[in-house]
Amino acid sequence: QQQVKQSPQSLIVQKGGISIINCAYENTAFDYFPWYQQFPGKGPALLIAIRPDVSEKKEGRFTISFNKSAKQFSLHIMDSQPGDSATYFCAAGTGYALNFGKGTSLLVTP
Amino acid sequence: KAGVTQTPRYLIKTRGQQVTLSCSPISGHRSVSWYQQTPGQGLQFLFEYFSETQRNKGNFPGRFSGRQFSNSRSEMNVSTLELGDSALYLCASRGAGGGRYEQYFGPGTRLTVT
Protein backbone atom coordinates (compact mmCIF):
# COMPACT_ATOMS: atom_id res chain seq x y z
CA GLN A 1 0.00 0.00 0.00
CA GLN A 2 1.55 3.23 -1.15
CA GLN A 3 1.34 5.78 1.63
CA VAL A 4 2.22 8.80 -0.51
CA LYS A 5 1.02 9.30 -4.09
CA GLN A 6 2.84 11.83 -6.26
CA SER A 7 1.89 13.31 -9.62
CA PRO A 8 2.75 13.94 -12.34
CA GLN A 9 5.44 11.39 -13.06
CA SER A 10 7.16 13.82 -15.42
CA LEU A 11 6.81 17.50 -16.17
CA ILE A 12 8.15 19.80 -18.86
CA VAL A 13 8.06 23.53 -18.16
CA GLN A 14 9.45 26.49 -20.07
CA LYS A 15 12.03 28.72 -18.44
CA GLY A 16 10.26 31.33 -16.34
CA GLY A 17 7.15 29.22 -15.92
CA ILE A 18 5.62 27.69 -12.79
CA SER A 19 6.23 24.03 -11.99
CA ILE A 20 3.59 22.35 -9.83
CA ILE A 21 3.94 18.89 -8.29
CA ASN A 22 1.22 17.34 -6.18
CA CYS A 23 1.19 14.75 -3.43
CA ALA A 24 -1.48 13.01 -1.40
CA TYR A 25 -1.06 10.99 1.77
CA GLU A 26 -3.17 8.51 3.68
CA ASN A 27 -2.02 8.47 7.27
CA THR A 28 -3.42 11.32 9.36
CA ALA A 29 -0.70 10.73 11.95
CA PHE A 30 1.92 12.14 9.58
CA ASP A 31 3.13 15.49 10.80
CA TYR A 32 6.13 16.30 8.64
CA PHE A 33 6.07 16.90 4.88
CA PRO A 34 9.39 17.57 3.16
CA TRP A 35 10.33 17.91 -0.47
CA TYR A 36 13.62 16.63 -1.81
CA GLN A 37 15.50 17.43 -5.01
CA GLN A 38 17.74 14.82 -6.57
CA PHE A 39 20.22 15.23 -9.40
CA PRO A 40 21.64 12.19 -11.26
CA GLY A 41 24.37 10.49 -9.27
CA LYS A 42 23.58 12.42 -6.11
CA GLY A 43 21.59 11.74 -2.97
CA PRO A 44 18.32 13.59 -2.38
CA ALA A 45 18.78 17.10 -1.00
CA LEU A 46 16.25 18.63 1.38
CA LEU A 47 14.56 21.51 -0.41
CA ILE A 48 11.76 22.71 1.84
CA ALA A 49 9.47 21.18 4.45
CA ILE A 50 6.22 21.99 6.22
CA ARG A 51 4.45 20.94 9.39
CA PRO A 52 0.63 20.61 9.41
CA ASP A 53 0.05 23.66 11.60
CA VAL A 54 0.55 26.01 8.62
CA SER A 55 -1.05 26.01 5.17
CA GLU A 56 1.81 27.50 3.21
CA LYS A 57 5.56 27.93 3.44
CA LYS A 58 7.71 29.88 1.05
CA GLU A 59 11.48 29.83 0.63
CA GLY A 60 12.76 31.83 -2.31
CA ARG A 61 11.19 30.47 -5.50
CA PHE A 62 9.87 27.35 -3.75
CA THR A 63 6.48 27.20 -2.03
CA ILE A 64 4.69 24.35 -0.29
CA SER A 65 0.91 24.52 -0.11
CA PHE A 66 -0.67 22.20 2.45
CA ASN A 67 -4.32 21.13 2.73
CA LYS A 68 -4.78 19.10 5.90
CA SER A 69 -8.46 18.28 5.36
CA ALA A 70 -7.81 16.97 1.84
CA LYS A 71 -4.57 15.26 2.93
CA GLN A 72 -2.76 16.88 0.04
CA PHE A 73 0.28 19.07 -0.40
CA SER A 74 2.05 20.54 -3.37
CA LEU A 75 5.33 22.12 -4.42
CA HIS A 76 5.32 25.22 -6.57
CA ILE A 77 8.51 26.35 -8.27
CA MET A 78 8.17 29.91 -9.46
CA ASP A 79 10.26 31.31 -12.33
CA SER A 80 11.54 27.81 -13.14
CA GLN A 81 15.12 27.66 -14.42
CA PRO A 82 17.01 25.03 -16.45
CA GLY A 83 19.11 24.38 -13.32
CA ASP A 84 15.92 23.22 -11.58
CA SER A 85 15.79 20.21 -13.92
CA ALA A 86 15.96 17.27 -11.53
CA THR A 87 13.78 14.64 -9.89
CA TYR A 88 11.61 15.87 -7.04
CA PHE A 89 10.30 13.68 -4.26
CA CYS A 90 7.64 14.48 -1.74
CA ALA A 91 7.62 12.64 1.55
CA ALA A 92 5.41 12.34 4.58
CA GLY A 93 6.04 10.87 7.98
CA THR A 94 6.38 11.33 11.66
CA GLY A 95 10.00 12.30 11.55
CA TYR A 96 11.33 8.88 12.48
CA ALA A 97 10.59 7.33 9.10
CA LEU A 98 9.68 9.02 5.85
CA ASN A 99 7.38 7.61 3.19
CA PHE A 100 8.35 8.88 -0.23
CA GLY A 101 6.37 9.50 -3.37
CA LYS A 102 7.60 7.88 -6.58
CA GLY A 103 9.16 11.10 -7.80
CA THR A 104 8.59 13.66 -10.55
CA SER A 105 11.15 14.19 -13.27
CA LEU A 106 11.16 17.92 -14.07
CA LEU A 107 12.67 19.30 -17.25
CA VAL A 108 12.87 23.06 -17.65
CA THR A 109 13.48 24.03 -21.26
CA PRO A 110 15.41 27.18 -22.19
CA LYS B 1 30.19 21.04 8.67
CA ALA B 2 30.87 17.94 6.58
CA GLY B 3 27.87 16.17 5.14
CA VAL B 4 26.85 12.55 5.34
CA THR B 5 29.47 10.26 3.86
CA GLN B 6 28.96 6.76 2.55
CA THR B 7 31.48 4.14 1.55
CA PRO B 8 32.01 2.55 -0.81
CA ARG B 9 30.32 4.56 -3.53
CA TYR B 10 30.08 1.64 -5.93
CA LEU B 11 30.04 -2.08 -5.35
CA ILE B 12 29.60 -5.12 -7.55
CA LYS B 13 28.74 -8.42 -5.88
CA THR B 14 27.66 -11.85 -6.99
CA ARG B 15 24.33 -13.43 -6.07
CA GLY B 16 24.60 -15.30 -2.77
CA GLN B 17 27.37 -13.13 -1.36
CA GLN B 18 26.96 -10.69 1.47
CA VAL B 19 27.83 -7.00 1.60
CA THR B 20 28.44 -4.33 4.23
CA LEU B 21 27.88 -0.65 3.58
CA SER B 22 29.08 2.16 5.80
CA CYS B 23 27.65 5.54 6.71
CA SER B 24 29.11 8.42 8.71
CA PRO B 25 26.48 10.95 9.79
CA ILE B 26 26.85 14.69 10.08
CA SER B 27 28.84 15.56 13.17
CA GLY B 28 26.53 15.74 16.17
CA HIS B 29 23.73 13.78 14.54
CA ARG B 30 22.77 10.66 16.46
CA SER B 31 20.04 9.27 14.22
CA VAL B 32 20.87 7.35 11.06
CA SER B 33 18.29 5.98 8.65
CA TRP B 34 18.81 3.73 5.66
CA TYR B 35 16.78 3.73 2.45
CA GLN B 36 16.79 1.64 -0.70
CA GLN B 37 16.19 3.43 -3.98
CA THR B 38 15.21 1.57 -7.15
CA PRO B 39 13.58 2.79 -10.37
CA GLY B 40 10.55 0.59 -9.81
CA GLN B 41 9.89 0.99 -6.10
CA GLY B 42 11.39 4.42 -5.51
CA LEU B 43 12.74 5.28 -2.07
CA GLN B 44 11.88 2.74 0.59
CA PHE B 45 12.70 2.97 4.29
CA LEU B 46 14.85 0.15 5.63
CA PHE B 47 15.55 1.03 9.27
CA GLU B 48 16.58 3.77 11.65
CA TYR B 49 19.15 3.72 14.42
CA PHE B 50 19.49 6.08 17.34
CA SER B 51 22.07 5.76 20.09
CA GLU B 52 23.07 2.29 18.87
CA THR B 53 19.46 1.01 19.00
CA GLN B 54 17.19 0.19 16.09
CA ARG B 55 14.10 2.35 16.58
CA ASN B 56 12.14 1.66 13.43
CA LYS B 57 12.19 -0.95 10.73
CA GLY B 58 10.65 -1.01 7.27
CA ASN B 59 9.14 -3.93 5.45
CA PHE B 60 12.28 -5.72 4.30
CA PRO B 61 13.36 -9.33 4.86
CA GLY B 62 15.70 -10.31 7.65
CA ARG B 63 18.59 -10.50 5.17
CA PHE B 64 18.82 -6.75 5.64
CA SER B 65 20.32 -5.75 8.95
CA GLY B 66 22.22 -2.88 10.43
CA ARG B 67 23.98 -1.56 13.45
CA GLN B 68 25.19 1.69 14.88
CA PHE B 69 28.35 2.36 16.79
CA SER B 70 28.95 4.61 19.77
CA ASN B 71 30.30 7.35 17.46
CA SER B 72 26.97 7.24 15.54
CA ARG B 73 28.55 5.70 12.46
CA SER B 74 26.32 3.02 11.01
CA GLU B 75 26.72 -0.07 8.88
CA MET B 76 24.17 -1.93 6.85
CA ASN B 77 24.54 -5.57 5.92
CA VAL B 78 22.76 -7.58 3.26
CA SER B 79 23.29 -11.31 3.32
CA THR B 80 22.60 -13.87 0.59
CA LEU B 81 22.37 -11.23 -2.09
CA GLU B 82 19.68 -11.51 -4.75
CA LEU B 83 19.55 -9.84 -8.15
CA GLY B 84 16.68 -7.68 -6.89
CA ASP B 85 18.92 -6.16 -4.25
CA SER B 86 20.64 -4.10 -6.92
CA ALA B 87 19.86 -0.54 -5.92
CA LEU B 88 21.17 2.74 -4.61
CA TYR B 89 21.41 2.51 -0.83
CA LEU B 90 21.07 5.84 0.88
CA CYS B 91 21.89 6.82 4.39
CA ALA B 92 20.37 9.88 6.06
CA SER B 93 21.25 11.50 9.35
CA ARG B 94 19.09 13.60 11.60
CA GLY B 95 19.88 15.92 14.45
CA ALA B 96 18.04 16.73 17.65
CA GLY B 97 16.07 19.64 19.02
CA GLY B 98 14.29 21.93 16.57
CA GLY B 99 15.85 20.27 13.56
CA ARG B 100 15.09 16.74 14.64
CA TYR B 101 12.77 16.09 11.71
CA GLU B 102 15.19 17.16 8.99
CA GLN B 103 16.96 14.26 7.33
CA TYR B 104 20.09 14.84 5.29
CA PHE B 105 21.10 12.23 2.77
CA GLY B 106 24.50 11.02 1.72
CA PRO B 107 25.47 10.36 -1.91
CA GLY B 108 24.56 6.69 -1.64
CA THR B 109 26.23 3.39 -2.42
CA ARG B 110 25.38 1.93 -5.81
CA LEU B 111 25.16 -1.86 -5.37
CA THR B 112 25.03 -4.09 -8.41
CA VAL B 113 24.35 -7.80 -7.92
CA THR B 114 25.26 -10.06 -10.82
PDB file of C-alpha atoms in Angstrom:
ATOM      1  CA  GLN A   1       0.000   0.000   0.000  1.00  0.00           C
ATOM      2  CA  GLN A   2       1.550   3.227  -1.154  1.00  0.00           C
ATOM      3  CA  GLN A   3       1.341   5.784   1.631  1.00  0.00           C
ATOM      4  CA  VAL A   4       2.217   8.797  -0.514  1.00  0.00           C
ATOM      5  CA  LYS A   5       1.018   9.305  -4.089  1.00  0.00           C
ATOM      6  CA  GLN A   6       2.837  11.826  -6.258  1.00  0.00           C
ATOM      7  CA  SER A   7       1.894  13.310  -9.618  1.00  0.00           C
ATOM      8  CA  PRO A   8       2.755  13.943 -12.342  1.00  0.00           C
ATOM      9  CA  GLN A   9       5.445  11.391 -13.057  1.00  0.00           C
ATOM     10  CA  SER A  10       7.156  13.819 -15.420  1.00  0.00           C
ATOM     11  CA  LEU A  11       6.809  17.495 -16.172  1.00  0.00           C
ATOM     12  CA  ILE A  12       8.154  19.801 -18.858  1.00  0.00           C
ATOM     13  CA  VAL A  13       8.063  23.530 -18.162  1.00  0.00           C
ATOM     14  CA  GLN A  14       9.454  26.487 -20.071  1.00  0.00           C
ATOM     15  CA  LYS A  15      12.026  28.717 -18.441  1.00  0.00           C
ATOM     16  CA  GLY A  16      10.256  31.329 -16.343  1.00  0.00           C
ATOM     17  CA  GLY A  17       7.148  29.222 -15.921  1.00  0.00           C
ATOM     18  CA  ILE A  18       5.625  27.694 -12.790  1.00  0.00           C
ATOM     19  CA  SER A  19       6.232  24.032 -11.993  1.00  0.00           C
ATOM     20  CA  ILE A  20       3.594  22.348  -9.830  1.00  0.00           C
ATOM     21  CA  ILE A  21       3.935  18.895  -8.288  1.00  0.00           C
ATOM     22  CA  ASN A  22       1.217  17.337  -6.181  1.00  0.00           C
ATOM     23  CA  CYS A  23       1.192  14.747  -3.426  1.00  0.00           C
ATOM     24  CA  ALA A  24      -1.481  13.014  -1.397  1.00  0.00           C
ATOM     25  CA  TYR A  25      -1.056  10.987   1.768  1.00  0.00           C
ATOM     26  CA  GLU A  26      -3.173   8.514   3.681  1.00  0.00           C
ATOM     27  CA  ASN A  27      -2.022   8.474   7.272  1.00  0.00           C
ATOM     28  CA  THR A  28      -3.425  11.324   9.363  1.00  0.00           C
ATOM     29  CA  ALA A  29      -0.696  10.728  11.954  1.00  0.00           C
ATOM     30  CA  PHE A  30       1.916  12.139   9.575  1.00  0.00           C
ATOM     31  CA  ASP A  31       3.135  15.489  10.801  1.00  0.00           C
ATOM     32  CA  TYR A  32       6.134  16.298   8.637  1.00  0.00           C
ATOM     33  CA  PHE A  33       6.065  16.897   4.883  1.00  0.00           C
ATOM     34  CA  PRO A  34       9.391  17.573   3.160  1.00  0.00           C
ATOM     35  CA  TRP A  35      10.327  17.911  -0.473  1.00  0.00           C
ATOM     36  CA  TYR A  36      13.622  16.632  -1.809  1.00  0.00           C
ATOM     37  CA  GLN A  37      15.496  17.425  -5.012  1.00  0.00           C
ATOM     38  CA  GLN A  38      17.745  14.819  -6.568  1.00  0.00           C
ATOM     39  CA  PHE A  39      20.222  15.225  -9.401  1.00  0.00           C
ATOM     40  CA  PRO A  40      21.636  12.193 -11.264  1.00  0.00           C
ATOM     41  CA  GLY A  41      24.370  10.490  -9.269  1.00  0.00           C
ATOM     42  CA  LYS A  42      23.578  12.416  -6.105  1.00  0.00           C
ATOM     43  CA  GLY A  43      21.593  11.742  -2.966  1.00  0.00           C
ATOM     44  CA  PRO A  44      18.323  13.590  -2.377  1.00  0.00           C
ATOM     45  CA  ALA A  45      18.777  17.101  -0.997  1.00  0.00           C
ATOM     46  CA  LEU A  46      16.246  18.626   1.380  1.00  0.00           C
ATOM     47  CA  LEU A  47      14.558  21.513  -0.407  1.00  0.00           C
ATOM     48  CA  ILE A  48      11.761  22.709   1.836  1.00  0.00           C
ATOM     49  CA  ALA A  49       9.465  21.182   4.450  1.00  0.00           C
ATOM     50  CA  ILE A  50       6.224  21.989   6.220  1.00  0.00           C
ATOM     51  CA  ARG A  51       4.447  20.939   9.394  1.00  0.00           C
ATOM     52  CA  PRO A  52       0.626  20.607   9.414  1.00  0.00           C
ATOM     53  CA  ASP A  53       0.053  23.657  11.597  1.00  0.00           C
ATOM     54  CA  VAL A  54       0.551  26.006   8.625  1.00  0.00           C
ATOM     55  CA  SER A  55      -1.054  26.008   5.174  1.00  0.00           C
ATOM     56  CA  GLU A  56       1.814  27.500   3.207  1.00  0.00           C
ATOM     57  CA  LYS A  57       5.556  27.931   3.440  1.00  0.00           C
ATOM     58  CA  LYS A  58       7.710  29.881   1.046  1.00  0.00           C
ATOM     59  CA  GLU A  59      11.479  29.828   0.632  1.00  0.00           C
ATOM     60  CA  GLY A  60      12.756  31.828  -2.307  1.00  0.00           C
ATOM     61  CA  ARG A  61      11.188  30.473  -5.498  1.00  0.00           C
ATOM     62  CA  PHE A  62       9.868  27.347  -3.751  1.00  0.00           C
ATOM     63  CA  THR A  63       6.485  27.205  -2.027  1.00  0.00           C
ATOM     64  CA  ILE A  64       4.687  24.355  -0.294  1.00  0.00           C
ATOM     65  CA  SER A  65       0.907  24.517  -0.110  1.00  0.00           C
ATOM     66  CA  PHE A  66      -0.672  22.201   2.449  1.00  0.00           C
ATOM     67  CA  ASN A  67      -4.318  21.134   2.729  1.00  0.00           C
ATOM     68  CA  LYS A  68      -4.784  19.100   5.897  1.00  0.00           C
ATOM     69  CA  SER A  69      -8.465  18.280   5.359  1.00  0.00           C
ATOM     70  CA  ALA A  70      -7.808  16.971   1.845  1.00  0.00           C
ATOM     71  CA  LYS A  71      -4.572  15.255   2.928  1.00  0.00           C
ATOM     72  CA  GLN A  72      -2.758  16.880   0.036  1.00  0.00           C
ATOM     73  CA  PHE A  73       0.276  19.073  -0.396  1.00  0.00           C
ATOM     74  CA  SER A  74       2.053  20.535  -3.374  1.00  0.00           C
ATOM     75  CA  LEU A  75       5.327  22.119  -4.420  1.00  0.00           C
ATOM     76  CA  HIS A  76       5.315  25.222  -6.573  1.00  0.00           C
ATOM     77  CA  ILE A  77       8.514  26.350  -8.273  1.00  0.00           C
ATOM     78  CA  MET A  78       8.168  29.907  -9.458  1.00  0.00           C
ATOM     79  CA  ASP A  79      10.257  31.313 -12.327  1.00  0.00           C
ATOM     80  CA  SER A  80      11.535  27.814 -13.144  1.00  0.00           C
ATOM     81  CA  GLN A  81      15.116  27.663 -14.418  1.00  0.00           C
ATOM     82  CA  PRO A  82      17.007  25.030 -16.449  1.00  0.00           C
ATOM     83  CA  GLY A  83      19.109  24.384 -13.322  1.00  0.00           C
ATOM     84  CA  ASP A  84      15.917  23.218 -11.577  1.00  0.00           C
ATOM     85  CA  SER A  85      15.794  20.209 -13.921  1.00  0.00           C
ATOM     86  CA  ALA A  86      15.959  17.269 -11.526  1.00  0.00           C
ATOM     87  CA  THR A  87      13.780  14.639  -9.886  1.00  0.00           C
ATOM     88  CA  TYR A  88      11.608  15.874  -7.037  1.00  0.00           C
ATOM     89  CA  PHE A  89      10.295  13.677  -4.262  1.00  0.00           C
ATOM     90  CA  CYS A  90       7.643  14.482  -1.739  1.00  0.00           C
ATOM     91  CA  ALA A  91       7.617  12.637   1.550  1.00  0.00           C
ATOM     92  CA  ALA A  92       5.411  12.337   4.585  1.00  0.00           C
ATOM     93  CA  GLY A  93       6.043  10.868   7.984  1.00  0.00           C
ATOM     94  CA  THR A  94       6.378  11.333  11.662  1.00  0.00           C
ATOM     95  CA  GLY A  95      10.003  12.303  11.554  1.00  0.00           C
ATOM     96  CA  TYR A  96      11.333   8.876  12.481  1.00  0.00           C
ATOM     97  CA  ALA A  97      10.594   7.332   9.098  1.00  0.00           C
ATOM     98  CA  LEU A  98       9.677   9.021   5.850  1.00  0.00           C
ATOM     99  CA  ASN A  99       7.375   7.606   3.195  1.00  0.00           C
ATOM    100  CA  PHE A 100       8.346   8.879  -0.233  1.00  0.00           C
ATOM    101  CA  GLY A 101       6.368   9.497  -3.365  1.00  0.00           C
ATOM    102  CA  LYS A 102       7.596   7.877  -6.583  1.00  0.00           C
ATOM    103  CA  GLY A 103       9.159  11.102  -7.803  1.00  0.00           C
ATOM    104  CA  THR A 104       8.586  13.660 -10.548  1.00  0.00           C
ATOM    105  CA  SER A 105      11.147  14.194 -13.274  1.00  0.00           C
ATOM    106  CA  LEU A 106      11.157  17.920 -14.070  1.00  0.00           C
ATOM    107  CA  LEU A 107      12.672  19.302 -17.251  1.00  0.00           C
ATOM    108  CA  VAL A 108      12.866  23.057 -17.647  1.00  0.00           C
ATOM    109  CA  THR A 109      13.476  24.029 -21.261  1.00  0.00           C
ATOM    110  CA  PRO A 110      15.409  27.183 -22.191  1.00  0.00           C
TER     111      PRO A 110
ATOM    112  CA  LYS B   1      30.194  21.043   8.669  1.00  0.00           C
ATOM    113  CA  ALA B   2      30.871  17.944   6.576  1.00  0.00           C
ATOM    114  CA  GLY B   3      27.869  16.169   5.142  1.00  0.00           C
ATOM    115  CA  VAL B   4      26.853  12.547   5.343  1.00  0.00           C
ATOM    116  CA  THR B   5      29.469  10.260   3.860  1.00  0.00           C
ATOM    117  CA  GLN B   6      28.960   6.756   2.549  1.00  0.00           C
ATOM    118  CA  THR B   7      31.477   4.135   1.546  1.00  0.00           C
ATOM    119  CA  PRO B   8      32.014   2.548  -0.809  1.00  0.00           C
ATOM    120  CA  ARG B   9      30.317   4.560  -3.531  1.00  0.00           C
ATOM    121  CA  TYR B  10      30.082   1.642  -5.932  1.00  0.00           C
ATOM    122  CA  LEU B  11      30.038  -2.078  -5.351  1.00  0.00           C
ATOM    123  CA  ILE B  12      29.598  -5.122  -7.553  1.00  0.00           C
ATOM    124  CA  LYS B  13      28.744  -8.423  -5.884  1.00  0.00           C
ATOM    125  CA  THR B  14      27.655 -11.855  -6.990  1.00  0.00           C
ATOM    126  CA  ARG B  15      24.335 -13.427  -6.071  1.00  0.00           C
ATOM    127  CA  GLY B  16      24.601 -15.298  -2.774  1.00  0.00           C
ATOM    128  CA  GLN B  17      27.370 -13.134  -1.363  1.00  0.00           C
ATOM    129  CA  GLN B  18      26.963 -10.687   1.465  1.00  0.00           C
ATOM    130  CA  VAL B  19      27.827  -6.998   1.596  1.00  0.00           C
ATOM    131  CA  THR B  20      28.443  -4.331   4.228  1.00  0.00           C
ATOM    132  CA  LEU B  21      27.878  -0.651   3.580  1.00  0.00           C
ATOM    133  CA  SER B  22      29.078   2.156   5.803  1.00  0.00           C
ATOM    134  CA  CYS B  23      27.655   5.544   6.707  1.00  0.00           C
ATOM    135  CA  SER B  24      29.114   8.419   8.714  1.00  0.00           C
ATOM    136  CA  PRO B  25      26.483  10.954   9.790  1.00  0.00           C
ATOM    137  CA  ILE B  26      26.852  14.693  10.081  1.00  0.00           C
ATOM    138  CA  SER B  27      28.842  15.558  13.174  1.00  0.00           C
ATOM    139  CA  GLY B  28      26.533  15.744  16.166  1.00  0.00           C
ATOM    140  CA  HIS B  29      23.734  13.776  14.540  1.00  0.00           C
ATOM    141  CA  ARG B  30      22.770  10.656  16.455  1.00  0.00           C
ATOM    142  CA  SER B  31      20.042   9.272  14.219  1.00  0.00           C
ATOM    143  CA  VAL B  32      20.875   7.352  11.059  1.00  0.00           C
ATOM    144  CA  SER B  33      18.291   5.983   8.650  1.00  0.00           C
ATOM    145  CA  TRP B  34      18.811   3.735   5.656  1.00  0.00           C
ATOM    146  CA  TYR B  35      16.784   3.732   2.451  1.00  0.00           C
ATOM    147  CA  GLN B  36      16.787   1.635  -0.697  1.00  0.00           C
ATOM    148  CA  GLN B  37      16.186   3.433  -3.985  1.00  0.00           C
ATOM    149  CA  THR B  38      15.211   1.570  -7.149  1.00  0.00           C
ATOM    150  CA  PRO B  39      13.579   2.786 -10.375  1.00  0.00           C
ATOM    151  CA  GLY B  40      10.550   0.585  -9.812  1.00  0.00           C
ATOM    152  CA  GLN B  41       9.886   0.995  -6.095  1.00  0.00           C
ATOM    153  CA  GLY B  42      11.387   4.421  -5.507  1.00  0.00           C
ATOM    154  CA  LEU B  43      12.738   5.279  -2.067  1.00  0.00           C
ATOM    155  CA  GLN B  44      11.884   2.742   0.589  1.00  0.00           C
ATOM    156  CA  PHE B  45      12.695   2.968   4.293  1.00  0.00           C
ATOM    157  CA  LEU B  46      14.855   0.152   5.633  1.00  0.00           C
ATOM    158  CA  PHE B  47      15.551   1.034   9.268  1.00  0.00           C
ATOM    159  CA  GLU B  48      16.577   3.766  11.654  1.00  0.00           C
ATOM    160  CA  TYR B  49      19.149   3.719  14.424  1.00  0.00           C
ATOM    161  CA  PHE B  50      19.487   6.077  17.339  1.00  0.00           C
ATOM    162  CA  SER B  51      22.071   5.764  20.090  1.00  0.00           C
ATOM    163  CA  GLU B  52      23.066   2.295  18.869  1.00  0.00           C
ATOM    164  CA  THR B  53      19.460   1.012  19.004  1.00  0.00           C
ATOM    165  CA  GLN B  54      17.187   0.191  16.087  1.00  0.00           C
ATOM    166  CA  ARG B  55      14.105   2.353  16.584  1.00  0.00           C
ATOM    167  CA  ASN B  56      12.142   1.655  13.434  1.00  0.00           C
ATOM    168  CA  LYS B  57      12.192  -0.954  10.728  1.00  0.00           C
ATOM    169  CA  GLY B  58      10.649  -1.008   7.273  1.00  0.00           C
ATOM    170  CA  ASN B  59       9.142  -3.932   5.452  1.00  0.00           C
ATOM    171  CA  PHE B  60      12.280  -5.724   4.301  1.00  0.00           C
ATOM    172  CA  PRO B  61      13.359  -9.334   4.855  1.00  0.00           C
ATOM    173  CA  GLY B  62      15.703 -10.307   7.650  1.00  0.00           C
ATOM    174  CA  ARG B  63      18.588 -10.503   5.175  1.00  0.00           C
ATOM    175  CA  PHE B  64      18.816  -6.749   5.636  1.00  0.00           C
ATOM    176  CA  SER B  65      20.324  -5.753   8.949  1.00  0.00           C
ATOM    177  CA  GLY B  66      22.223  -2.883  10.433  1.00  0.00           C
ATOM    178  CA  ARG B  67      23.981  -1.560  13.447  1.00  0.00           C
ATOM    179  CA  GLN B  68      25.191   1.688  14.884  1.00  0.00           C
ATOM    180  CA  PHE B  69      28.350   2.356  16.791  1.00  0.00           C
ATOM    181  CA  SER B  70      28.952   4.614  19.773  1.00  0.00           C
ATOM    182  CA  ASN B  71      30.299   7.348  17.463  1.00  0.00           C
ATOM    183  CA  SER B  72      26.973   7.240  15.545  1.00  0.00           C
ATOM    184  CA  ARG B  73      28.546   5.696  12.458  1.00  0.00           C
ATOM    185  CA  SER B  74      26.319   3.019  11.014  1.00  0.00           C
ATOM    186  CA  GLU B  75      26.718  -0.066   8.882  1.00  0.00           C
ATOM    187  CA  MET B  76      24.171  -1.927   6.854  1.00  0.00           C
ATOM    188  CA  ASN B  77      24.544  -5.571   5.924  1.00  0.00           C
ATOM    189  CA  VAL B  78      22.758  -7.575   3.261  1.00  0.00           C
ATOM    190  CA  SER B  79      23.285 -11.313   3.318  1.00  0.00           C
ATOM    191  CA  THR B  80      22.600 -13.869   0.586  1.00  0.00           C
ATOM    192  CA  LEU B  81      22.371 -11.227  -2.091  1.00  0.00           C
ATOM    193  CA  GLU B  82      19.680 -11.507  -4.748  1.00  0.00           C
ATOM    194  CA  LEU B  83      19.551  -9.837  -8.147  1.00  0.00           C
ATOM    195  CA  GLY B  84      16.676  -7.677  -6.892  1.00  0.00           C
ATOM    196  CA  ASP B  85      18.917  -6.161  -4.249  1.00  0.00           C
ATOM    197  CA  SER B  86      20.637  -4.096  -6.924  1.00  0.00           C
ATOM    198  CA  ALA B  87      19.862  -0.536  -5.915  1.00  0.00           C
ATOM    199  CA  LEU B  88      21.169   2.739  -4.608  1.00  0.00           C
ATOM    200  CA  TYR B  89      21.413   2.511  -0.830  1.00  0.00           C
ATOM    201  CA  LEU B  90      21.074   5.842   0.879  1.00  0.00           C
ATOM    202  CA  CYS B  91      21.887   6.825   4.391  1.00  0.00           C
ATOM    203  CA  ALA B  92      20.371   9.883   6.065  1.00  0.00           C
ATOM    204  CA  SER B  93      21.246  11.502   9.348  1.00  0.00           C
ATOM    205  CA  ARG B  94      19.092  13.597  11.598  1.00  0.00           C
ATOM    206  CA  GLY B  95      19.877  15.917  14.453  1.00  0.00           C
ATOM    207  CA  ALA B  96      18.039  16.730  17.647  1.00  0.00           C
ATOM    208  CA  GLY B  97      16.069  19.642  19.019  1.00  0.00           C
ATOM    209  CA  GLY B  98      14.290  21.926  16.572  1.00  0.00           C
ATOM    210  CA  GLY B  99      15.850  20.271  13.558  1.00  0.00           C
ATOM    211  CA  ARG B 100      15.086  16.743  14.644  1.00  0.00           C
ATOM    212  CA  TYR B 101      12.767  16.093  11.713  1.00  0.00           C
ATOM    213  CA  GLU B 102      15.186  17.157   8.987  1.00  0.00           C
ATOM    214  CA  GLN B 103      16.955  14.262   7.327  1.00  0.00           C
ATOM    215  CA  TYR B 104      20.094  14.842   5.295  1.00  0.00           C
ATOM    216  CA  PHE B 105      21.104  12.234   2.773  1.00  0.00           C
ATOM    217  CA  GLY B 106      24.498  11.023   1.724  1.00  0.00           C
ATOM    218  CA  PRO B 107      25.467  10.362  -1.913  1.00  0.00           C
ATOM    219  CA  GLY B 108      24.563   6.692  -1.641  1.00  0.00           C
ATOM    220  CA  THR B 109      26.234   3.391  -2.422  1.00  0.00           C
ATOM    221  CA  ARG B 110      25.380   1.933  -5.813  1.00  0.00           C
ATOM    222  CA  LEU B 111      25.163  -1.859  -5.369  1.00  0.00           C
ATOM    223  CA  THR B 112      25.030  -4.092  -8.415  1.00  0.00           C
ATOM    224  CA  VAL B 113      24.351  -7.796  -7.917  1.00  0.00           C
ATOM    225  CA  THR B 114      25.257 -10.064 -10.824  1.00  0.00           C
TER     226      THR B 114
END
